[in-house]
Tab-separated table of N, CA and C in Angstrom:
chain	number	residue	atom	x	y	z
H	542	MET	N	1.083	-1.364	0.067
H	542	MET	CA	-0.182	0.293	-0.351
H	542	MET	C	0.695	1.059	-0.474
H	543	GLU	N	0.698	2.512	-0.803
H	543	GLU	CA	0.992	3.292	-0.899
H	543	GLU	C	1.213	4.125	0.547
H	544	ARG	N	2.116	5.129	0.789
H	544	ARG	CA	1.889	5.819	1.488
H	544	ARG	C	1.221	6.824	1.719
H	545	ILE	N	0.601	6.984	0.334
H	545	ILE	CA	-0.417	8.570	-0.091
H	545	ILE	C	-1.904	7.372	0.814
H	546	GLU	N	-1.795	6.561	0.053
H	546	GLU	CA	-2.916	5.881	1.058
H	546	GLU	C	-3.137	6.286	2.227
H	547	ILE	N	-2.200	5.494	2.909
H	547	ILE	CA	-2.211	5.380	4.557
H	547	ILE	C	-3.004	7.107	5.141
H	548	LEU	N	-2.181	7.563	4.296
H	548	LEU	CA	-2.780	9.244	4.913
H	548	LEU	C	-4.822	9.207	4.475
H	549	GLY	N	-4.304	9.025	2.991
H	549	GLY	CA	-6.404	8.902	2.779
H	549	GLY	C	-6.785	8.032	4.365
H	550	LEU	N	-6.418	7.085	4.547
H	550	LEU	CA	-7.040	5.661	5.488
H	550	LEU	C	-7.095	6.968	6.867
H	551	ILE	N	-6.579	7.605	6.872
H	551	ILE	CA	-6.270	8.578	8.487
H	551	ILE	C	-6.879	9.472	8.132
H	552	ALA	N	-7.344	10.463	7.229
H	552	ALA	CA	-8.451	11.211	6.845
H	552	ALA	C	-9.776	10.724	6.857
H	553	ALA	N	-9.599	9.383	6.437
H	553	ALA	CA	-10.829	8.765	6.142
H	553	ALA	C	-11.776	8.658	7.436
H	554	VAL	N	-10.579	8.009	8.778
H	554	VAL	CA	-11.551	7.745	9.996
H	554	VAL	C	-11.372	8.647	10.325
H	555	PHE	N	-11.327	9.753	10.966
H	555	PHE	CA	-11.061	11.365	11.229
H	555	PHE	C	-12.437	11.818	10.293
H	556	THR	N	-12.611	12.038	9.283
H	556	THR	CA	-13.747	12.630	8.421
H	556	THR	C	-15.254	11.366	8.534
H	557	THR	N	-14.994	10.397	8.269
H	557	THR	CA	-16.397	9.584	8.586
H	557	THR	C	-16.538	9.327	9.690
H	558	SER	N	-15.761	9.517	10.935
H	558	SER	CA	-16.261	8.854	12.202
H	558	SER	C	-16.873	10.452	12.954
H	559	SER	N	-17.010	11.259	12.198
H	559	SER	CA	-17.689	12.428	12.258
H	559	SER	C	-19.133	12.429	12.344
H	560	PHE	N	-19.490	11.600	11.897
H	560	PHE	CA	-20.810	11.523	11.438
H	560	PHE	C	-21.641	10.765	12.422
H	561	PHE	N	-20.819	9.397	13.382
H	561	PHE	CA	-21.616	9.445	13.876
H	561	PHE	C	-22.018	9.809	15.579
H	562	PRO	N	-21.509	10.356	16.077
H	562	PRO	CA	-22.092	11.615	16.975
H	562	PRO	C	-23.881	11.839	16.052
H	563	GLN	N	-23.743	12.595	14.928
H	563	GLN	CA	-25.286	12.940	14.878
H	563	GLN	C	-26.465	11.589	14.497
H	564	VAL	N	-25.481	10.568	13.930
H	564	VAL	CA	-26.427	9.524	14.221
H	564	VAL	C	-26.909	8.944	15.211
H	565	TYR	N	-25.741	9.344	16.306
H	565	TYR	CA	-26.649	8.454	17.955
H	565	TYR	C	-27.655	9.940	18.527
H	566	LYS	N	-27.376	10.812	18.311
H	566	LYS	CA	-28.049	11.704	18.517
H	566	LYS	C	-29.376	11.688	18.112
H	567	ALA	N	-29.612	11.806	16.283
H	567	ALA	CA	-31.135	11.549	15.912
H	567	ALA	C	-31.627	10.066	16.064
H	568	TRP	N	-30.865	9.248	16.781
H	568	TRP	CA	-31.577	7.960	16.773
H	568	TRP	C	-32.040	7.929	18.294
H	569	SER	N	-31.047	8.149	19.336
H	569	SER	CA	-31.499	8.276	20.461
H	569	SER	C	-32.347	9.233	21.123
H	570	GLU	N	-32.512	10.365	20.282
H	570	GLU	CA	-33.325	11.337	20.589
H	570	GLU	C	-34.097	11.581	19.923
H	571	LYS	N	-34.862	10.178	18.527
H	571	LYS	CA	-35.938	9.561	17.751
H	571	LYS	C	-36.288	12.388	17.274
H	572	SER	N	-35.284	12.784	16.839
H	572	SER	CA	-35.396	14.149	16.498
H	572	SER	C	-33.833	14.752	15.860
H	573	THR	N	-34.954	15.102	14.646
H	573	THR	CA	-33.928	15.756	13.605
H	573	THR	C	-33.912	17.144	13.193
H	574	LYS	N	-35.159	17.623	14.040
H	574	LYS	CA	-35.445	19.248	13.828
H	574	LYS	C	-34.403	19.854	13.735
H	575	ASP	N	-33.059	20.185	13.514
H	575	ASP	CA	-32.137	20.962	13.604
H	575	ASP	C	-31.476	20.319	12.390
H	576	ILE	N	-31.548	19.287	11.668
H	576	ILE	CA	-30.981	18.682	10.670
H	576	ILE	C	-31.474	19.261	9.449
H	577	SER	N	-30.754	19.852	8.698
H	577	SER	CA	-31.119	20.434	7.279
H	577	SER	C	-31.408	19.224	6.248
H	578	LEU	N	-32.126	19.019	5.957
H	578	LEU	CA	-31.978	17.604	4.647
H	578	LEU	C	-31.754	17.823	3.325
H	579	THR	N	-31.777	19.535	2.706
H	579	THR	CA	-31.825	19.899	1.760
H	579	THR	C	-29.708	19.913	2.088
H	580	MET	N	-29.436	20.040	3.308
H	580	MET	CA	-27.865	20.098	3.278
H	580	MET	C	-27.494	18.498	2.824
H	581	TYR	N	-28.372	17.429	3.362
H	581	TYR	CA	-27.585	16.062	3.698
H	581	TYR	C	-27.681	15.401	2.110
H	582	ILE	N	-28.834	15.992	1.633
H	582	ILE	CA	-28.775	15.217	0.383
H	582	ILE	C	-27.920	15.987	-0.944
H	583	ALA	N	-27.669	17.733	-0.869
H	583	ALA	CA	-27.397	17.444	-1.275
H	583	ALA	C	-24.919	16.881	-0.735
H	584	PHE	N	-24.861	16.319	0.185
H	584	PHE	CA	-24.038	16.044	0.849
H	584	PHE	C	-23.769	14.576	0.214
H	585	LEU	N	-25.362	13.963	-0.008
H	585	LEU	CA	-25.381	12.365	-0.145
H	585	LEU	C	-25.005	12.242	-1.887
H	586	ILE	N	-25.113	13.563	-2.518
H	586	ILE	CA	-24.675	13.601	-4.034
H	586	ILE	C	-23.345	13.327	-4.179
H	587	GLY	N	-22.857	14.853	-3.252
H	587	GLY	CA	-21.584	14.503	-3.041
H	587	GLY	C	-20.706	13.248	-3.023
H	588	ILE	N	-20.812	12.713	-1.953
H	588	ILE	CA	-20.720	11.290	-1.441
H	588	ILE	C	-20.375	10.228	-2.357
H	589	ILE	N	-21.161	10.550	-3.004
H	589	ILE	CA	-21.785	9.216	-4.110
H	589	ILE	C	-20.513	9.587	-5.571
H	590	LEU	N	-20.507	10.985	-6.157
H	590	LEU	CA	-19.496	10.945	-7.269
H	590	LEU	C	-18.290	10.896	-6.103
H	591	TRP	N	-17.630	11.239	-5.258
H	591	TRP	CA	-16.962	11.063	-4.561
H	591	TRP	C	-16.198	9.043	-4.553
H	592	LEU	N	-17.644	8.960	-4.563
H	592	LEU	CA	-17.183	7.069	-4.319
H	592	LEU	C	-17.096	6.411	-5.377
H	593	ILE	N	-17.718	7.316	-6.814
H	593	ILE	CA	-17.738	6.762	-8.003
H	593	ILE	C	-15.875	7.134	-8.298
H	594	TYR	N	-15.383	8.459	-8.264
H	594	TYR	CA	-14.020	8.642	-8.632
H	594	TYR	C	-13.210	7.475	-7.831
H	595	GLY	N	-13.501	7.333	-6.477
H	595	GLY	CA	-12.589	6.051	-5.644
H	595	GLY	C	-12.572	5.252	-6.560
H	596	TYR	N	-13.378	4.728	-7.138
H	596	TYR	CA	-13.705	3.432	-7.774
H	596	TYR	C	-12.161	3.470	-8.980
H	597	TYR	N	-12.978	4.546	-9.696
H	597	TYR	CA	-11.892	5.343	-11.024
H	597	TYR	C	-10.585	5.298	-10.934
H	598	ILE	N	-10.455	5.754	-9.465
H	598	ILE	CA	-8.249	6.157	-9.198
H	598	ILE	C	-8.260	4.505	-8.832
H	599	ASN	N	-9.262	4.030	-8.406
H	599	ASN	CA	-8.669	2.737	-7.792
H	599	ASN	C	-8.289	2.761	-6.170
H	600	SER	N	-8.936	3.605	-5.443
H	600	SER	CA	-8.632	4.303	-4.443
H	600	SER	C	-9.105	4.097	-2.642
H	601	ILE	N	-8.203	2.835	-2.530
H	601	ILE	CA	-9.007	2.379	-0.927
H	601	ILE	C	-9.805	2.913	0.363
H	602	SER	N	-8.615	3.831	0.252
H	602	SER	CA	-9.292	4.941	1.494
H	602	SER	C	-10.176	5.556	1.199
H	603	MET	N	-10.693	6.015	-0.274
H	603	MET	CA	-11.600	6.850	-0.993
H	603	MET	C	-12.815	5.967	-0.517
H	604	ILE	N	-12.641	4.790	-1.006
H	604	ILE	CA	-14.154	4.046	-1.817
H	604	ILE	C	-14.574	3.572	0.421
H	605	ILE	N	-13.519	3.198	1.362
H	605	ILE	CA	-14.139	2.951	2.165
H	605	ILE	C	-14.345	4.219	3.232
H	606	ALA	N	-14.452	4.838	2.813
H	606	ALA	CA	-14.690	6.302	3.364
H	606	ALA	C	-15.571	6.842	3.109
H	607	ASN	N	-16.272	7.163	1.733
H	607	ASN	CA	-17.376	7.313	1.257
H	607	ASN	C	-18.191	5.883	1.131
H	608	THR	N	-18.067	4.952	1.242
H	608	THR	CA	-18.681	4.087	1.374
H	608	THR	C	-19.673	3.845	2.935
H	609	VAL	N	-18.837	4.110	4.038
H	609	VAL	CA	-19.487	4.257	5.274
H	609	VAL	C	-19.779	5.300	5.520
H	610	THR	N	-19.208	6.472	5.144
H	610	THR	CA	-20.315	7.865	5.219
H	610	THR	C	-21.518	7.971	4.391
H	611	LEU	N	-21.300	6.743	3.097
H	611	LEU	CA	-22.815	7.214	2.548
H	611	LEU	C	-23.674	6.258	3.397
H	612	ILE	N	-23.144	5.656	3.811
H	612	ILE	CA	-24.354	4.380	4.642
H	612	ILE	C	-25.114	5.419	6.015
H	613	LEU	N	-24.116	6.292	6.596
H	613	LEU	CA	-24.589	7.421	7.511
H	613	LEU	C	-24.906	8.379	7.115
H	614	VAL	N	-24.743	9.178	6.200
H	614	VAL	CA	-25.632	9.723	5.307
H	614	VAL	C	-27.159	9.409	5.582
H	615	ILE	N	-26.874	7.940	4.540
H	615	ILE	CA	-28.520	7.775	4.131
H	615	ILE	C	-29.367	7.724	5.508
H	616	THR	N	-28.704	6.924	6.614
H	616	THR	CA	-29.226	6.757	7.879
H	616	THR	C	-30.323	8.293	8.157
H	617	VAL	N	-29.431	9.284	8.574
H	617	VAL	CA	-29.871	9.898	8.817
H	617	VAL	C	-30.950	11.006	8.505
H	618	ILE	N	-30.578	10.653	6.611
H	618	ILE	CA	-31.342	10.915	5.885
H	618	ILE	C	-32.832	10.254	5.980
H	619	VAL	N	-33.150	8.742	6.277
H	619	VAL	CA	-34.088	8.308	6.894
H	619	VAL	C	-34.836	8.909	8.350
H	620	LEU	N	-33.838	8.720	9.117
H	620	LEU	CA	-34.304	9.217	10.235
H	620	LEU	C	-34.504	10.824	10.122
H	621	LYS	N	-34.510	11.371	9.138
H	621	LYS	CA	-34.835	13.188	9.275
H	621	LYS	C	-36.166	12.995	8.632
H	622	LEU	N	-36.295	12.166	7.415
H	622	LEU	CA	-38.032	11.997	6.902
H	622	LEU	C	-38.778	11.142	8.275
H	623	ARG	N	-38.549	10.005	8.867
H	623	ARG	CA	-39.209	9.127	9.686
H	623	ARG	C	-39.301	10.085	10.650
H	624	TYR	N	-38.578	10.981	11.788
H	624	TYR	CA	-39.089	11.850	12.912
H	624	TYR	C	-39.238	13.375	12.564
H	625	LYS	N	-39.704	13.610	11.299
H	625	LYS	CA	-40.235	14.988	10.918
H	625	LYS	C	-40.498	15.886	11.817
């Protein structure tokens, strides 16, 4: 594995893990009133594009980070729609 991919994996851990508190809070409080659905949908589109790009350049760090982030963002969107 190239050194640059290791740097990417470290960055991925920090950026992706930043979504866990939001998912946990929305899930446990069953409230998403302070979350912008528009922002999360725009972010979702960006994550999908980054994931496609990661596959295209064969970057394992981008693929892993964006796959996990995609799952977390979809979770927040589902919770937002569920707990209007």
